Coordinates of C-alpha atoms and ligand atoms in Angstrom, one line a residue:
M87 CA 4.1 39.0 -129.3
L88 CA 5.7 37.0 -126.2
A89 CA 7.0 39.8 -124.0
F90 CA 9.7 38.5 -121.8
E91 CA 13.1 39.7 -120.6
F92 CA 16.5 37.8 -120.8
D93 CA 19.9 38.5 -118.6
T94 CA 23.6 37.6 -118.9
V95 CA 26.7 38.0 -119.0
P96 CA 28.6 40.9 -121.0
K97 CA 31.2 38.2 -122.9
I98 CA 31.9 34.8 -123.0
H99 CA 36.0 33.5 -123.7
C100 CA 35.3 30.0 -124.7
A101 CA 38.5 28.5 -125.8
S102 CA 41.3 25.6 -125.3
G103 CA 43.6 27.8 -123.5
S104 CA 41.7 30.5 -122.4
A105 CA 42.6 30.6 -119.1
L106 CA 45.8 31.6 -119.8
L107 CA 45.2 34.7 -121.3
L108 CA 43.1 36.3 -118.1
A109 CA 45.6 39.3 -118.4
Q110 CA 43.6 40.5 -121.4
H111 CA 40.3 40.3 -119.5
C112 CA 42.1 41.6 -116.4
R113 CA 43.4 45.2 -118.9
A114 CA 39.9 45.3 -119.8
L115 CA 38.6 45.2 -116.8
D116 CA 41.5 47.4 -115.3
I117 CA 42.3 44.8 -112.9
S118 CA 46.0 45.5 -111.7
R119 CA 45.8 43.3 -108.5
P120 CA 43.6 39.9 -108.2
L121 CA 42.1 38.3 -105.7
L122 CA 41.6 34.5 -106.8
V123 CA 39.6 32.7 -105.0
T124 CA 39.6 28.7 -105.6
D125 CA 40.1 25.6 -103.8
P126 CA 43.3 23.2 -102.2
G127 CA 42.5 20.2 -104.6
L128 CA 42.8 22.7 -107.5
V129 CA 46.4 23.9 -106.5
S130 CA 47.6 20.0 -105.5
I131 CA 46.5 18.5 -108.5
G132 CA 49.0 22.0 -110.4
L133 CA 46.0 23.2 -111.6
L134 CA 46.9 26.9 -110.7
A135 CA 50.3 26.8 -111.4
P136 CA 50.3 27.3 -115.3
V137 CA 47.6 30.0 -114.5
L138 CA 48.9 32.1 -112.2
A139 CA 52.5 32.1 -113.9
A140 CA 50.8 33.5 -116.8
L141 CA 48.9 36.5 -114.7
Q142 CA 52.3 36.9 -113.1
R143 CA 54.0 36.7 -116.6
E144 CA 52.0 40.2 -117.3
D145 CA 52.9 42.1 -113.7
L146 CA 49.5 41.2 -112.4
P147 CA 50.4 39.1 -109.6
A148 CA 47.3 37.1 -107.8
L149 CA 46.6 36.9 -104.0
V150 CA 45.5 33.1 -103.3
F151 CA 43.0 32.5 -101.7
D152 CA 43.2 28.6 -102.1
Q153 CA 40.3 27.5 -98.7
V154 CA 37.2 27.2 -100.7
C155 CA 35.5 23.6 -99.6
E156 CA 32.1 22.2 -100.6
D157 CA 29.1 24.0 -99.8
P158 CA 31.5 27.2 -98.7
P159 CA 30.0 28.4 -95.4
E160 CA 29.9 31.9 -94.6
S161 CA 33.3 31.4 -92.9
T162 CA 35.2 30.9 -95.7
V163 CA 33.4 34.0 -97.3
L164 CA 34.6 36.0 -94.9
A165 CA 37.8 35.2 -94.3
A166 CA 38.5 35.2 -98.5
F167 CA 36.7 38.6 -97.7
A168 CA 39.3 39.7 -95.3
R169 CA 42.6 38.8 -96.8
A170 CA 41.3 40.3 -100.1
R171 CA 40.1 43.8 -97.9
D172 CA 43.7 43.9 -96.5
A173 CA 45.8 43.4 -99.3
G174 CA 44.1 45.9 -101.3
V175 CA 42.8 43.9 -104.6
D176 CA 41.1 45.2 -107.3
G177 CA 39.8 42.6 -108.7
V178 CA 38.1 38.7 -108.2
I179 CA 38.6 35.6 -110.3
A180 CA 37.2 32.5 -109.0
V181 CA 38.7 29.5 -110.7
G182 CA 37.2 26.0 -110.1
G183 CA 33.6 25.0 -109.4
G184 CA 30.9 26.5 -108.5
S185 CA 31.9 26.4 -104.9
S186 CA 34.5 28.4 -105.5
M187 CA 33.0 30.9 -107.8
D188 CA 30.2 31.4 -105.4
V189 CA 32.7 32.7 -103.0
A190 CA 33.7 35.2 -105.2
K191 CA 30.3 36.1 -106.3
V192 CA 29.5 37.4 -102.8
V193 CA 33.6 38.6 -101.8
A194 CA 33.9 40.9 -104.9
V195 CA 30.1 42.2 -104.0
L196 CA 31.7 42.8 -100.0
L197 CA 34.7 44.2 -101.4
A198 CA 32.7 47.0 -102.3
G199 CA 32.3 48.2 -98.7
V200 CA 28.7 48.8 -99.1
Q201 CA 26.8 46.1 -97.3
S202 CA 27.8 42.9 -94.7
L203 CA 27.3 39.5 -95.8
P204 CA 23.5 38.8 -93.6
E205 CA 22.3 42.3 -96.1
L206 CA 22.9 40.3 -98.8
Y207 CA 20.9 37.2 -99.4
G208 CA 18.0 37.0 -100.6
L209 CA 16.0 38.6 -103.9
D210 CA 17.6 41.6 -105.0
Q211 CA 19.0 43.0 -102.0
V212 CA 22.3 43.6 -103.5
K213 CA 23.0 48.2 -103.2
G214 CA 26.1 48.7 -103.2
G215 CA 28.0 47.3 -106.7
R216 CA 30.8 45.3 -106.6
L217 CA 34.4 44.7 -107.9
P218 CA 35.0 43.2 -111.2
L219 CA 34.5 39.8 -111.4
I220 CA 35.7 37.0 -113.8
L221 CA 34.7 33.5 -113.3
V222 CA 37.0 30.3 -114.8
P223 CA 34.4 27.3 -114.4
T224 CA 36.7 23.6 -113.9
T225 CA 33.2 22.0 -113.1
A226 CA 30.8 21.6 -116.0
G227 CA 28.0 21.6 -113.8
T228 CA 26.9 24.7 -111.7
G229 CA 26.7 27.2 -114.7
S230 CA 27.1 29.3 -112.0
E231 CA 29.8 31.3 -114.3
V232 CA 26.5 32.9 -116.0
T233 CA 24.0 32.7 -113.2
P234 CA 22.8 35.8 -110.9
V235 CA 22.9 33.5 -107.8
A236 CA 25.3 33.0 -105.3
V237 CA 24.7 29.9 -102.8
I238 CA 26.1 30.1 -99.2
T239 CA 25.7 27.1 -96.7
T240 CA 24.3 29.7 -93.7
G241 CA 23.6 26.7 -90.7
E242 CA 24.2 23.4 -89.7
T243 CA 21.9 21.8 -92.8
T244 CA 20.9 25.3 -94.2
K245 CA 22.2 27.1 -97.3
A246 CA 20.3 30.4 -98.9
G247 CA 21.3 32.4 -102.3
V248 CA 22.1 35.4 -103.2
S249 CA 20.5 36.4 -106.2
S250 CA 21.1 39.4 -108.3
A251 CA 21.8 40.9 -111.4
L252 CA 25.3 42.1 -110.3
L253 CA 26.5 38.8 -109.1
L254 CA 26.6 37.5 -113.3
P255 CA 30.2 38.3 -113.9
D256 CA 32.4 40.7 -115.9
V257 CA 33.5 38.2 -118.2
A258 CA 33.2 34.1 -117.9
V259 CA 35.9 32.0 -119.6
L260 CA 35.3 28.8 -120.4
D261 CA 38.8 26.7 -120.9
P262 CA 37.9 22.6 -121.5
E263 CA 41.8 22.1 -120.1
L264 CA 40.9 22.9 -117.1
T265 CA 38.3 20.4 -116.8
L266 CA 39.8 17.6 -118.3
S267 CA 41.5 16.0 -114.4
L268 CA 37.9 15.9 -112.9
P269 CA 37.6 12.8 -112.4
P270 CA 34.6 10.0 -113.4
A271 CA 32.6 9.9 -110.2
I272 CA 32.5 14.4 -110.0
T273 CA 32.1 14.2 -114.1
A274 CA 29.3 12.2 -113.9
M275 CA 27.7 14.0 -111.1
T276 CA 28.5 17.3 -112.4
G277 CA 27.1 16.7 -115.3
V278 CA 24.1 15.6 -114.7
D279 CA 23.3 18.5 -112.7
A280 CA 23.7 20.8 -115.4
M281 CA 21.3 18.5 -117.2
V282 CA 18.8 18.9 -114.8
H283 CA 19.4 22.8 -115.1
A284 CA 18.2 22.5 -119.1
I285 CA 14.9 20.0 -117.8
E286 CA 14.0 22.1 -115.2
A287 CA 14.9 25.7 -117.2
Y288 CA 12.9 23.9 -120.2
T289 CA 9.3 23.0 -117.8
S290 CA 9.6 26.0 -115.5
K291 CA 6.0 27.7 -115.3
H292 CA 7.8 31.3 -114.9
K293 CA 10.4 33.4 -117.2
K294 CA 10.5 30.3 -119.7
N295 CA 10.8 31.8 -123.3
P296 CA 12.2 31.3 -126.1
I297 CA 15.5 32.0 -125.7
S298 CA 15.5 30.2 -122.7
D299 CA 14.0 27.3 -124.5
N300 CA 16.8 26.7 -127.2
L301 CA 19.1 27.1 -124.6
A302 CA 17.6 24.3 -122.4
R303 CA 17.2 21.7 -125.9
Q304 CA 20.9 22.9 -127.1
A305 CA 22.4 22.0 -124.2
L306 CA 20.6 18.9 -123.1
R307 CA 21.6 17.7 -126.4
L308 CA 25.3 18.6 -126.1
L309 CA 25.4 16.8 -122.4
S310 CA 23.9 13.9 -123.2
G311 CA 26.0 13.8 -125.8
S312 CA 28.7 13.8 -124.1
I313 CA 28.5 12.7 -120.3
R314 CA 28.9 9.0 -120.8
Q315 CA 32.4 9.9 -122.8
A316 CA 33.6 12.3 -120.6
V317 CA 33.3 9.8 -117.8
K318 CA 34.8 7.1 -119.2
N319 CA 38.2 9.3 -121.5
G320 CA 37.9 12.7 -118.9
H321 CA 40.9 13.4 -121.4
D322 CA 38.5 13.1 -124.7
R323 CA 38.8 17.2 -125.2
S324 CA 35.9 16.8 -127.5
A325 CA 33.7 15.9 -125.1
R326 CA 35.1 18.0 -122.3
A327 CA 34.6 20.8 -124.6
N328 CA 30.4 19.8 -125.1
M329 CA 30.1 19.2 -121.3
L330 CA 31.4 23.0 -120.4
L331 CA 30.0 24.2 -122.8
G332 CA 26.3 22.6 -122.4
A333 CA 26.3 23.3 -118.7
C334 CA 27.5 26.9 -119.9
L335 CA 24.5 27.6 -122.5
A336 CA 21.9 24.9 -118.7
G337 CA 23.2 27.9 -116.4
Q338 CA 21.7 31.0 -118.8
S339 CA 18.5 29.0 -119.9
F340 CA 17.9 28.4 -115.9
A341 CA 19.1 31.4 -114.9
N342 CA 16.2 33.2 -117.3
A343 CA 13.8 30.6 -116.1
P344 CA 14.3 29.4 -112.6
V345 CA 14.1 25.5 -111.3
A346 CA 12.2 23.3 -110.4
A347 CA 11.1 20.5 -108.1
V348 CA 14.4 18.2 -108.6
H349 CA 16.1 21.3 -106.5
A350 CA 13.6 21.9 -104.0
L351 CA 14.0 18.1 -103.4
A352 CA 17.7 17.7 -103.3
Y353 CA 18.3 20.8 -101.1
P354 CA 17.7 18.6 -98.0
L355 CA 19.8 16.0 -99.1
G356 CA 22.4 17.9 -99.5
G357 CA 21.7 19.8 -96.0
H358 CA 21.4 16.5 -94.2
Y359 CA 23.3 14.1 -95.7
H360 CA 26.4 15.9 -97.4
I361 CA 25.4 14.4 -100.6
P362 CA 27.4 16.9 -103.2
H363 CA 24.6 19.0 -105.0
G364 CA 24.8 17.5 -108.0
L365 CA 24.4 14.2 -106.7
S366 CA 21.2 15.1 -104.5
N367 CA 19.6 16.0 -107.8
S368 CA 19.9 12.9 -109.3
L369 CA 18.4 11.1 -106.8
V370 CA 15.4 12.5 -107.1
L371 CA 15.6 13.6 -111.1
P372 CA 13.5 10.4 -112.3
S373 CA 11.2 10.0 -109.4
V374 CA 10.5 14.1 -109.9
L375 CA 9.4 13.6 -114.2
E376 CA 7.8 10.6 -113.4
F377 CA 5.4 12.5 -111.4
N378 CA 5.4 16.1 -113.6
A379 CA 4.5 13.5 -116.4
P380 CA 0.8 14.2 -116.6
A381 CA 1.1 17.6 -116.5
A382 CA 4.1 18.2 -118.8
A383 CA 3.7 15.8 -121.2
P384 CA 4.2 17.9 -124.3
L385 CA 7.4 19.2 -122.6
Y386 CA 8.9 15.6 -122.0
A387 CA 8.2 14.8 -125.3
D388 CA 10.3 16.8 -127.3
L389 CA 13.4 16.3 -124.4
A390 CA 12.8 12.8 -124.6
Q391 CA 13.6 13.4 -128.4
V392 CA 16.4 15.4 -127.5
L393 CA 18.3 12.8 -125.5
S394 CA 17.4 10.2 -128.0
Q395 CA 19.9 8.7 -131.2
D396 CA 16.2 7.4 -133.3
A397 CA 13.3 9.4 -134.0
L398 CA 10.6 8.5 -131.9
S399 CA 6.7 7.6 -132.2
G400 CA 4.0 6.8 -130.1
S401 CA 2.7 9.6 -128.2
E402 CA 3.1 12.3 -125.8
E403 CA 2.9 10.0 -123.1
A404 CA 4.5 7.6 -124.5
R405 CA 7.3 9.8 -125.3
A406 CA 7.9 11.8 -122.1
A407 CA 8.0 8.6 -120.6
Q408 CA 10.7 7.4 -122.6
L409 CA 12.5 11.0 -121.0
V410 CA 12.2 9.4 -117.8
S411 CA 14.0 5.8 -118.5
G412 CA 15.8 7.6 -120.8
L413 CA 17.6 9.6 -117.7
R414 CA 17.3 5.9 -116.1
T415 CA 19.6 4.1 -117.9
L416 CA 22.2 6.6 -117.7
I417 CA 22.0 7.3 -114.2
E418 CA 23.0 3.6 -114.3
E419 CA 25.2 4.1 -117.2
L420 CA 27.4 6.3 -115.2
Q421 CA 27.3 4.2 -111.8
L422 CA 25.6 6.9 -109.9
P423 CA 24.1 5.4 -106.9
A424 CA 20.6 5.7 -108.3
T425 CA 18.5 5.4 -104.5
L426 CA 18.5 6.9 -101.8
A427 CA 18.8 3.4 -99.8
A428 CA 22.2 2.8 -101.2
L429 CA 23.6 6.3 -99.8
N430 CA 22.1 4.9 -95.8
V431 CA 19.6 7.8 -96.1
P432 CA 16.9 6.6 -93.1
Y433 CA 13.7 5.6 -94.3
N434 CA 12.1 7.3 -91.6
D435 CA 13.4 10.8 -91.9
L436 CA 11.7 11.2 -95.3
D437 CA 8.7 12.8 -93.7
M438 CA 11.1 15.3 -92.5
L439 CA 12.9 16.0 -95.0
A440 CA 9.2 16.6 -97.5
A441 CA 8.7 19.0 -94.9
E442 CA 11.7 20.8 -94.4
A443 CA 10.8 20.7 -99.3
M444 CA 7.9 22.3 -98.7
Q445 CA 9.9 25.5 -97.3
Q446 CA 11.3 26.0 -101.0
Q447 CA 8.1 27.5 -101.8
R448 CA 9.8 30.2 -104.4
L449 CA 11.7 27.0 -106.6
L450 CA 8.2 24.5 -106.5
T451 CA 6.1 27.7 -107.6
N452 CA 8.4 27.4 -110.6
N453 CA 7.2 23.1 -111.2
P454 CA 5.0 22.5 -114.2
R455 CA 3.0 20.2 -111.5
E456 CA 1.6 21.8 -108.2
V457 CA 3.9 19.7 -105.2
T458 CA 1.9 18.9 -102.0
E459 CA 3.7 17.5 -98.9
A460 CA 2.0 14.6 -99.7
D461 CA 3.2 14.6 -103.0
A462 CA 6.7 15.3 -101.1
L463 CA 6.7 12.3 -99.1
A464 CA 5.8 10.0 -102.1
I465 CA 8.7 11.5 -105.0
Y466 CA 11.2 10.2 -101.7
R467 CA 9.7 6.7 -100.9
A468 CA 10.1 6.3 -104.4
A469 CA 13.7 7.7 -104.6
Y470 CA 13.8 5.3 -101.8
G471 CA 14.2 2.7 -103.4
E472 CA 14.8 -1.1 -101.8
L473 CA 11.6 -1.8 -98.9
Ligands
NAD759 P1 32.5 21.8 -105.9 O1 32.9 23.4 -106.6 O2 32.0 21.5 -105.1 O3 34.2 21.1 -106.9 C1 33.7 19.8 -106.2 C2 35.3 18.9 -106.2 O4 35.8 18.8 -107.2 C3 35.8 20.0 -105.4 O5 36.6 18.7 -104.6 C4 37.1 20.6 -106.5 O6 38.0 20.3 -105.8 C5 36.6 19.4 -107.4 N1 37.2 19.8 -108.9 C6 36.3 20.5 -109.0 N2 37.5 20.7 -110.1 C7 38.6 20.1 -110.6 C8 39.4 19.0 -111.4 N3 38.9 20.0 -113.3 N4 39.4 18.5 -111.6 C9 39.8 17.8 -110.4 N5 39.0 17.8 -108.9 C10 38.0 19.3 -109.6 O7 31.1 20.8 -107.5 P2 30.7 21.9 -108.3 O8 29.2 20.9 -107.9 O9 31.0 22.9 -109.1 O10 29.6 23.0 -106.7 C11 28.8 23.1 -106.1 C12 28.3 23.6 -105.5 O11 27.5 25.4 -106.3 C13 26.6 23.9 -104.3 O12 27.4 24.4 -103.0 C14 26.3 24.0 -105.2 O13 24.8 24.5 -104.0 C15 26.4 25.4 -105.6 N6 25.5 25.5 -107.3 C16 25.5 27.3 -106.9 C17 25.2 27.0 -108.7 C18 25.0 29.1 -108.9 O14 23.9 29.5 -110.0 N7 25.7 29.4 -108.0 C19 24.2 26.6 -109.1 C20 24.0 25.4 -108.9 C21 24.7 24.9 -107.7

């Protein structure tokens, strides 16, 4: 029998309006004074007010830290930690995208008072437990609400991960109402990010298993079936619910079958040019899949069938090619920039980007086809587009 392990969160509460019911989870976790981590954009559009009012009504006043920025730096984590420690909070809630959820995860660990931030980076370095943790995503993308990872910006161009099962929250709350306000461009970028999670988990060379495979296929089905509508009409509740669930399923899948070359080549783009995470993935996605296709044709053929509305015929190779062409068409329809040239990435930087991508060996090792530095450069050149 196939031997594998599958880890995920103990509870997922998925319902329209569930973000207004956080008090019940706080009580179950013995939280009486929560820290609520979020970003200023969400406060300014009024997304937080009803959530805070609902907590207040249940006599659970939250300390709000609303200074999370995109790709959060260590200084943000430390500022949130200092405020929370001084206020004596006894649990952590995040309401926001991957940036807010990742900050909340690390702060919950720091509040256990055992380790300092530099001691947490890497795999399984968290030793001292954490405060109770509830994560409420407002983007349908990263799946951070169900992953054992937090990504923090550590330098000008570098990010580092804290990776430990202790970062899986006690509860993930999926409330599509919170995603209705996502602008079309962020809906598209974060949605493609989630699709990449599903695709790379399905073809991961390590730890892929029947549960992660089923989750990946179902995630891709939900995401590809609803992303156009969610971008076109952000108030379509059914499309938003499918996107949020799809991102969560993709998150559970890649939390167990880790992502690969798309992410390895996307990270340097985010680091150097501050291209949002989902868009960085989208920019290199078709070129990486084209490169991988000879080694992953049967799996790509499966995914092409999931992506397509119609029954596909032809050889495995031909169907695998349809995954790549289908994704190129989707990226075009979503009106996302499709080439590095369109984002003014200097052509002369491509060698440097390829060298940096090679440092992501922990990701490249999961890729269905070995990637050399020369391959990475060729993929960046293909993704560059115009010459
Ligand atoms: P984000 O959290 O950085 O937010 C992006 C922007 O979207 C912000 O300006 C925010 O205000 C806005 N926004 C979020 N929700 C909104 C809503 N409902 N309405 C209107 N505006 C809204 O974006 P993200 O893509 O969710 O997260 C990216 C971060 O997550 C990166 O730092 C990335 O490295 C990290 N990440 C983490 C994991 C993980 O497993 N922990 C996985 C992938 C990526």
